[in-house]
Short mmCIF file of C-alpha atoms in Angstrom, two decimals:
data_model
loop_
_atom_site.label_atom_id
_atom_site.label_comp_id
_atom_site.label_asym_id
_atom_site.label_seq_id
_atom_site.Cartn_x
_atom_site.Cartn_y
_atom_site.Cartn_z
CA ILE A 1 31.37 -7.60 -0.42
CA GLY A 2 30.11 -11.20 -0.17
CA ALA A 3 31.34 -11.10 3.42
CA TYR A 4 28.51 -8.81 4.16
CA PHE A 5 25.88 -11.48 3.90
CA SER A 6 27.81 -14.63 4.70
CA ALA A 7 26.71 -17.18 7.25
CA ASP A 8 28.51 -15.16 9.90
CA ILE A 9 25.63 -12.70 9.92
CA PHE A 10 23.41 -15.37 11.49
CA SER A 11 25.65 -15.79 14.52
CA LEU A 12 25.30 -11.94 14.94
CA LEU A 13 21.52 -12.19 14.44
CA GLU A 14 21.27 -14.64 17.25
CA ASN A 15 22.71 -11.96 19.54
CA ALA A 16 20.84 -9.02 18.01
CA LYS A 17 18.37 -7.03 20.03
CA TYR A 18 14.80 -7.11 18.60
CA THR A 19 12.86 -4.17 20.00
CA LEU A 20 9.44 -5.49 19.08
CA PHE A 21 9.97 -9.14 18.32
CA ASP A 22 12.04 -11.92 19.66
CA PRO A 23 12.70 -14.52 16.99
CA GLU A 24 11.43 -17.28 19.28
CA MET A 25 8.42 -15.61 20.72
CA PRO A 26 4.83 -16.77 19.73
CA PHE A 27 3.17 -14.67 17.13
CA ASP A 28 1.43 -11.69 18.55
CA ASP A 29 -0.66 -9.49 16.28
CA ARG A 30 -0.87 -6.50 18.74
CA VAL A 31 1.99 -4.75 16.86
CA VAL A 32 0.26 -5.49 13.62
CA ALA A 33 -2.94 -3.96 14.89
CA PHE A 34 -0.99 -0.89 15.73
CA TYR A 35 0.12 -0.43 12.22
CA LEU A 36 -3.34 -1.07 10.93
CA SER A 37 -4.59 1.65 13.19
CA LEU A 38 -2.52 4.20 11.37
CA PRO A 39 -4.85 5.80 8.83
CA GLY A 40 -3.66 5.57 5.24
CA VAL A 41 -0.29 4.31 6.20
CA PHE A 42 -0.52 0.54 5.53
CA PRO A 43 -2.85 0.06 2.55
CA PHE A 44 -2.19 -3.65 2.14
CA ALA A 45 -5.69 -4.71 3.40
CA GLN A 46 -7.48 -2.78 0.67
CA THR A 47 -8.05 -5.75 -1.64
CA TRP A 48 -11.40 -4.34 -2.81
CA ILE A 49 -9.39 -2.01 -5.15
CA HIS A 50 -9.74 -3.01 -8.83
CA ASP A 51 -7.42 -2.11 -11.72
CA ASP A 52 -9.61 0.50 -13.19
CA GLU A 53 -9.62 4.33 -13.09
CA ALA A 54 -11.15 4.63 -9.65
CA GLY A 55 -8.87 1.87 -8.34
CA ARG A 56 -5.74 3.43 -9.65
CA ALA A 57 -6.67 6.83 -8.13
CA GLN A 58 -6.99 5.13 -4.73
CA ILE A 59 -3.75 3.34 -5.14
CA ASN A 60 -1.99 6.58 -5.93
CA LYS A 61 -3.58 8.21 -2.88
CA ASP A 62 -2.45 5.23 -0.69
CA ARG A 63 1.07 5.47 -2.17
CA GLU A 64 1.35 9.22 -1.20
CA ALA A 65 0.20 8.56 2.37
CA PHE A 66 2.49 5.50 2.72
CA ASN A 67 5.51 7.31 1.40
CA ALA A 68 4.89 10.45 3.44
CA PHE A 69 4.77 8.34 6.62
CA SER A 70 7.85 6.35 5.61
CA ASN A 71 9.88 9.49 4.59
CA GLY A 72 9.06 11.29 7.77
CA LYS A 73 10.63 8.34 9.65
CA HIS A 74 13.70 8.10 7.48
CA ASN A 75 14.83 11.61 6.58
CA GLU A 76 16.54 12.40 9.80
CA GLN A 77 18.85 9.39 9.51
CA LEU A 78 19.47 9.87 5.82
CA GLU A 79 20.80 13.35 6.51
CA LYS A 80 23.99 11.68 7.64
CA PHE A 81 24.65 10.45 4.18
CA MET A 82 25.29 11.79 0.75
CA MET A 83 22.43 11.02 -1.62
CA ARG A 84 22.17 11.83 -5.22
CA THR A 85 19.56 10.80 -7.80
CA MET A 86 20.83 9.87 -11.18
CA SER A 87 18.92 9.09 -14.36
CA ALA A 88 19.16 5.85 -16.13
CA GLU A 89 17.57 5.06 -19.52
CA MET A 90 15.59 1.85 -19.76
CA ARG A 91 15.21 -0.36 -22.83
CA ASP A 92 11.96 1.46 -23.78
CA GLY A 93 13.49 4.86 -23.54
CA PHE A 94 11.92 5.60 -20.08
CA ILE A 95 14.19 7.60 -17.79
CA LEU A 96 14.34 5.93 -14.40
CA ASP A 97 15.61 7.41 -11.08
CA VAL A 98 18.41 5.61 -9.30
CA HIS A 99 19.15 6.82 -5.77
CA ILE A 100 22.76 6.67 -4.77
CA TYR A 101 23.59 6.62 -1.09
CA GLN A 102 27.09 6.75 0.31
CA SER A 103 28.96 7.98 3.44
CA THR A 104 32.43 9.29 3.69
CA MET A 105 34.96 7.82 1.23
CA LYS A 106 37.94 5.83 2.43
CA GLU A 107 41.39 7.17 1.58
CA ASP A 108 44.65 5.24 1.58
CA ALA A 109 47.89 6.57 3.05
CA LYS A 110 48.49 8.63 -0.09
CA GLY A 111 45.07 10.16 0.13
CA VAL A 112 43.73 8.09 -2.82
CA VAL A 113 40.05 7.11 -2.70
CA ALA A 114 39.62 3.45 -3.69
CA PRO A 115 36.56 2.37 -5.53
CA SER A 116 33.82 1.13 -3.16
CA PRO A 117 31.73 -2.02 -3.23
CA LEU A 118 28.22 -1.50 -4.59
CA TYR A 119 25.01 -2.86 -3.13
CA ILE A 120 21.95 -2.66 -5.30
CA TRP A 121 18.70 -2.64 -3.37
CA MET A 122 15.07 -3.47 -4.56
CA HIS A 123 12.48 -2.20 -2.05
CA GLY A 124 9.45 -4.08 -1.01
CA GLY A 125 5.70 -3.17 -1.19
CA GLY A 126 3.95 -5.92 -3.12
CA PHE A 127 5.33 -4.44 -6.38
CA VAL A 128 2.65 -1.80 -6.00
CA TYR A 129 3.72 0.31 -3.04
CA GLY A 130 6.98 1.76 -1.57
CA GLU A 131 9.72 3.72 -3.26
CA GLY A 132 13.43 3.63 -3.56
CA ARG A 133 14.00 7.10 -2.31
CA ASP A 134 14.07 7.26 1.48
CA SER A 135 13.05 3.63 1.89
CA MET A 136 16.13 2.62 3.75
CA MET A 137 17.57 3.04 7.21
CA ILE A 138 21.26 3.59 7.30
CA ALA A 139 23.67 2.97 10.15
CA GLY A 140 26.32 5.14 11.72
CA MET A 141 29.39 4.57 9.64
CA PRO A 142 32.49 5.11 11.79
CA GLU A 143 31.89 1.94 13.88
CA CYS A 144 30.65 0.01 10.79
CA ASN A 145 27.32 -0.54 12.76
CA VAL A 146 24.19 -1.89 11.18
CA THR A 147 20.79 -0.47 11.83
CA THR A 148 17.57 -1.48 10.13
CA THR A 149 14.23 -0.06 11.07
CA LEU A 150 10.80 0.65 9.62
CA ASN A 151 10.93 -1.26 6.44
CA ASN A 152 14.04 -3.25 7.56
CA GLU A 153 15.27 -2.26 4.18
CA VAL A 154 18.87 -2.02 3.46
CA VAL A 155 21.94 -1.70 5.59
CA THR A 156 25.03 0.19 4.53
CA PHE A 157 28.57 0.04 5.83
CA ASN A 158 31.66 2.19 5.78
CA ASN A 159 32.72 2.97 2.28
CA VAL A 160 29.89 1.03 0.61
CA ILE A 161 27.71 2.69 -2.06
CA VAL A 162 24.02 1.71 -2.11
CA ALA A 163 22.01 2.11 -5.30
CA SER A 164 18.24 1.93 -4.71
CA VAL A 165 16.20 1.16 -7.83
CA GLU A 166 13.03 3.21 -8.41
CA TYR A 167 11.49 0.51 -10.55
CA ARG A 168 8.13 1.17 -12.15
CA LYS A 169 5.10 -0.31 -10.43
CA PRO A 170 1.81 -1.95 -11.32
CA PRO A 171 -1.02 -1.63 -12.04
CA GLU A 172 0.31 1.17 -14.36
CA TYR A 173 3.25 -0.88 -15.38
CA LYS A 174 2.63 -4.68 -15.47
CA PHE A 175 5.10 -7.59 -15.54
CA PRO A 176 7.78 -7.60 -16.86
CA VAL A 177 8.48 -3.89 -16.51
CA ALA A 178 9.67 -3.95 -12.92
CA THR A 179 12.18 -6.88 -13.41
CA ASP A 180 13.33 -5.34 -16.69
CA ASP A 181 13.93 -2.02 -14.93
CA CYS A 182 16.09 -3.74 -12.37
CA PHE A 183 18.14 -5.54 -15.02
CA ASP A 184 18.55 -2.44 -17.13
CA THR A 185 19.58 -0.44 -14.04
CA LEU A 186 22.27 -3.10 -13.30
CA LEU A 187 23.67 -2.68 -16.78
CA TRP A 188 23.47 1.14 -16.49
CA LEU A 189 25.29 1.08 -13.16
CA LEU A 190 28.03 -1.10 -14.49
CA ASP A 191 28.45 1.19 -17.50
CA ASN A 192 28.82 4.16 -15.16
CA ALA A 193 30.89 2.53 -12.35
CA GLU A 194 33.79 5.02 -12.62
CA ASP A 195 31.56 8.03 -12.38
CA ILE A 196 29.58 6.68 -9.44
CA GLY A 197 32.77 5.46 -7.73
CA PHE A 198 32.32 1.72 -7.20
CA ASP A 199 34.31 -1.30 -8.14
CA PRO A 200 32.29 -3.28 -10.77
CA SER A 201 33.93 -6.55 -9.62
CA ARG A 202 32.31 -6.14 -6.17
CA VAL A 203 28.55 -5.92 -6.68
CA SER A 204 25.93 -7.44 -4.46
CA ILE A 205 22.11 -7.20 -4.63
CA GLY A 206 19.20 -7.63 -2.32
CA GLY A 207 15.65 -6.90 -1.54
CA THR A 208 12.64 -7.67 0.66
CA SER A 209 9.30 -9.24 -0.18
CA ALA A 210 8.46 -8.17 -3.68
CA GLY A 211 11.93 -6.69 -3.80
CA GLY A 212 13.29 -10.02 -2.74
CA ASN A 213 11.61 -11.56 -5.88
CA LEU A 214 13.19 -8.82 -8.10
CA ALA A 215 16.57 -9.39 -6.44
CA ALA A 216 16.39 -13.24 -6.90
CA VAL A 217 15.36 -12.78 -10.58
CA LEU A 218 18.08 -10.26 -11.08
CA ALA A 219 20.66 -12.67 -9.76
CA GLN A 220 19.65 -15.24 -12.30
CA ARG A 221 19.38 -12.79 -15.18
CA ALA A 222 22.81 -11.32 -14.36
CA TYR A 223 24.38 -14.67 -14.24
CA ARG A 224 22.91 -15.84 -17.49
CA ALA A 225 24.18 -12.54 -19.07
CA GLY A 226 27.65 -13.23 -17.90
CA ILE A 227 27.67 -10.65 -15.04
CA GLN A 228 29.25 -11.79 -11.78
CA ILE A 229 27.26 -10.84 -8.65
CA MET A 230 29.10 -11.37 -5.41
CA HIS A 231 26.08 -12.04 -3.13
CA GLN A 232 22.29 -11.91 -2.99
CA LEU A 233 20.38 -11.02 0.15
CA ILE A 234 16.77 -12.24 -0.14
CA LEU A 235 14.40 -11.24 2.64
CA VAL A 236 10.89 -12.86 3.01
CA PRO A 237 10.55 -13.10 -0.84
CA VAL A 238 7.50 -13.80 -2.96
CA MET A 239 7.82 -16.27 -5.70
CA TYR A 240 4.65 -18.10 -6.71
CA TYR A 241 1.74 -16.54 -8.59
CA GLY A 242 -1.40 -16.79 -6.42
CA CYS A 243 -1.74 -18.58 -3.06
CA ALA A 244 -1.26 -22.33 -3.59
CA THR A 245 1.57 -23.01 -1.10
CA ARG A 246 1.04 -24.61 2.20
CA SER A 247 2.25 -21.59 4.11
CA CYS A 248 -0.08 -19.33 2.25
CA MET A 249 -3.06 -21.46 3.08
CA GLU A 250 -1.97 -22.04 6.72
CA ASN A 251 -1.68 -18.23 7.14
CA ALA A 252 -4.49 -17.21 4.93
CA ASN A 253 -6.01 -14.91 7.60
CA ILE A 254 -2.83 -13.45 9.00
CA PRO A 255 -3.17 -9.59 9.28
CA LEU A 256 -1.51 -7.36 6.74
CA LEU A 257 -0.55 -10.11 4.24
CA GLY A 258 -2.91 -13.02 4.11
CA ALA A 259 -4.16 -14.99 1.14
CA LYS A 260 -6.38 -12.14 -0.16
CA GLU A 261 -3.54 -9.70 -0.14
CA VAL A 262 -1.16 -12.09 -1.78
CA VAL A 263 -3.54 -12.86 -4.61
CA TRP A 264 -4.42 -9.14 -4.93
CA PHE A 265 -0.73 -8.10 -5.32
CA HIS A 266 -0.13 -10.86 -7.95
CA ASN A 267 -3.18 -9.71 -9.91
CA MET A 268 -1.78 -6.11 -9.91
CA TYR A 269 1.66 -7.25 -11.04
CA GLY A 270 0.96 -10.05 -13.54
CA LYS A 271 -1.43 -10.06 -16.42
CA SER A 272 -2.19 -13.79 -16.22
CA TYR A 273 -1.24 -17.08 -14.60
CA GLU A 274 1.04 -17.75 -17.55
CA ASP A 275 3.14 -14.75 -16.34
CA GLY A 276 3.72 -16.61 -13.09
CA MET A 277 5.26 -19.46 -15.07
CA ASN A 278 7.87 -17.12 -16.62
CA PRO A 279 11.37 -17.39 -14.88
CA HIS A 280 11.61 -13.59 -14.99
CA TYR A 281 8.57 -13.55 -12.73
CA ASN A 282 9.53 -16.64 -10.64
CA PRO A 283 13.15 -17.80 -10.90
CA LEU A 284 12.13 -21.29 -9.73
CA MET A 285 10.43 -21.71 -13.18
CA TYR A 286 13.70 -22.12 -15.11
CA ALA A 287 13.25 -25.54 -16.84
CA GLU A 288 16.88 -26.58 -16.68
CA ASP A 289 19.40 -26.60 -13.84
CA CYS A 290 21.67 -23.63 -13.58
CA PRO A 291 24.93 -23.99 -15.56
CA ALA A 292 27.80 -24.52 -13.12
CA PHE A 293 29.84 -21.86 -14.91
CA LEU A 294 29.24 -19.35 -17.66
CA PRO A 295 31.54 -17.13 -19.67
CA LYS A 296 32.00 -13.60 -18.43
CA ARG A 297 30.04 -10.91 -20.17
CA GLY A 298 31.68 -10.06 -23.47
CA GLU A 299 33.90 -13.11 -23.63
CA SER A 300 33.37 -16.21 -25.66
CA ASP A 301 35.45 -18.70 -23.59
CA PHE A 302 35.53 -19.82 -19.96
CA ALA A 303 38.92 -18.29 -19.15
CA ASN A 304 37.14 -15.91 -16.73
CA ALA A 305 34.14 -18.02 -15.91
CA ILE A 306 31.57 -16.77 -13.45
CA THR A 307 29.26 -18.51 -10.97
CA LEU A 308 25.78 -17.79 -9.66
CA ALA A 309 25.98 -15.62 -6.55
CA PRO A 310 25.78 -17.21 -3.10
CA ALA A 311 22.68 -16.28 -1.17
CA THR A 312 21.37 -15.38 2.22
CA VAL A 313 17.65 -16.08 2.44
CA VAL A 314 15.57 -15.07 5.46
CA THR A 315 12.04 -16.40 5.98
CA ALA A 316 9.49 -15.93 8.76
CA LYS A 317 7.55 -18.97 10.18
CA LYS A 318 4.09 -17.33 10.49
CA ASP A 319 4.28 -15.90 6.98
CA ALA A 320 2.12 -16.60 3.93
CA LEU A 321 5.29 -16.28 1.87
CA ARG A 322 7.33 -18.68 3.97
CA ASP A 323 7.34 -21.56 1.48
CA ASP A 324 8.30 -19.21 -1.39
CA GLY A 325 11.54 -18.45 0.42
CA VAL A 326 12.08 -22.05 1.51
CA ASP A 327 11.64 -23.36 -2.04
CA LEU A 328 14.06 -20.72 -3.30
CA VAL A 329 16.62 -22.08 -0.79
CA GLU A 330 16.12 -25.66 -2.04
CA TYR A 331 16.18 -24.59 -5.69
CA LEU A 332 19.48 -22.72 -5.29
CA LYS A 333 21.05 -25.60 -3.37
CA ARG A 334 19.89 -28.55 -5.49
CA HIS A 335 19.59 -27.10 -8.99
CA CYS A 336 22.26 -24.40 -8.91
CA GLY A 337 24.80 -25.79 -6.53
CA VAL A 338 24.91 -22.44 -4.73
CA GLN A 339 25.96 -21.88 -1.15
CA VAL A 340 22.90 -20.70 0.79
CA ALA A 341 22.55 -19.49 4.31
CA HIS A 342 18.94 -19.79 5.41
CA HIS A 343 17.59 -18.28 8.54
CA GLU A 344 13.97 -18.69 9.53
CA LEU A 345 12.53 -16.45 12.27
CA LEU A 346 10.39 -18.76 14.38
CA GLY A 347 7.05 -17.45 15.48
CA SER A 348 7.51 -14.37 13.37
CA HIS A 349 5.27 -12.77 10.77
CA TRP A 350 6.20 -11.30 7.41
CA SER A 351 5.63 -7.86 8.95
CA ILE A 352 8.61 -8.23 11.19
CA TYR A 353 10.35 -6.57 8.28
CA ALA A 354 7.94 -3.63 8.53
CA HIS A 355 8.24 -2.82 12.22
CA THR A 356 11.28 -4.21 13.83
CA GLU A 357 14.62 -2.68 14.72
CA VAL A 358 17.62 -4.79 14.70
CA TYR A 359 20.83 -3.43 16.07
CA ILE A 360 23.99 -5.47 15.41
CA ASP A 361 26.86 -3.98 17.29
CA GLN A 362 29.59 -4.87 14.83
CA LEU A 363 30.02 -6.94 11.75
CA ASN A 364 33.26 -8.72 11.15
CA ALA A 365 36.34 -6.87 9.92
CA GLY A 366 35.75 -8.27 6.37
CA VAL A 367 32.62 -6.27 6.07
CA CYS A 368 34.16 -2.95 7.07
CA SER A 369 37.23 -3.51 4.99
CA ALA A 370 35.50 -4.74 1.89
#
């Protein structure tokens, strides 16, 4: 499954058709203005909302509008795939929804269905908005095509199972609930691999924006717990608490996600600046370098040692979060010795992942046969 997000994808991205953005074109906020004109759909600019009773009521109202808009765009394509929602128990006893998406199963010459690779997806939305259900666009399976649209969320390939995590959100559930939910869901999925139908040795993870943060944290937590992840796909991730990076200050007034919005989301998710220094909030905060190898979960020696998952990290040049992703790339390379494919979309804004369609005609045979 690691072949899904290898460096090969970037040669394909170079030839991909962008319907609203060319990766090299100068930033143009006309498309952003269009989304801002949709009432109640894109609530990111509402930084006046406080974490009080009235504020939470407004957030819930915005969530409903945003999800209704998103679901209306997605349901037609999702009808092509089997989707079931399963219930996973978290460490505090909370029952969390995990949405499982899959297409037709592959059979061998004897009619036996082989276990599928699993891709675990963490949706974006500033930790506050979005939902795991109906937040992804899924491609037509027979040709192993890839299609990503509205949220540019997840792609799925022939015979791949996608698990989308319905993690709990702030301000109702502050840090570390969301990251704990993602880790607990990983453990639950592994414990139920046979019932779901995936191969526990072929698990990859990914996410966008806040989901990119959760995925990057999950990769570290899984590794340190002795769980081998095959690959991590991290799209325009957020890492640092607040807005102290050069890219955040340079793009402070960018529509949709400028400095005020970045700070607001962090204040919703974290309880204090000290939270932002926790490696479960920002994986760049681990004090020591990543161990080169760790024992496999449940084993005491290094006979079946595991390594930290290689990564694909995508950043956007005109993005307040750009340096978060760039620093993640450097951290993984220098402190973890991880193979990282980094692709920066020049002249593009964070919201390229909210309103672009990327059609990649065909991924390599390794993807479809994984």
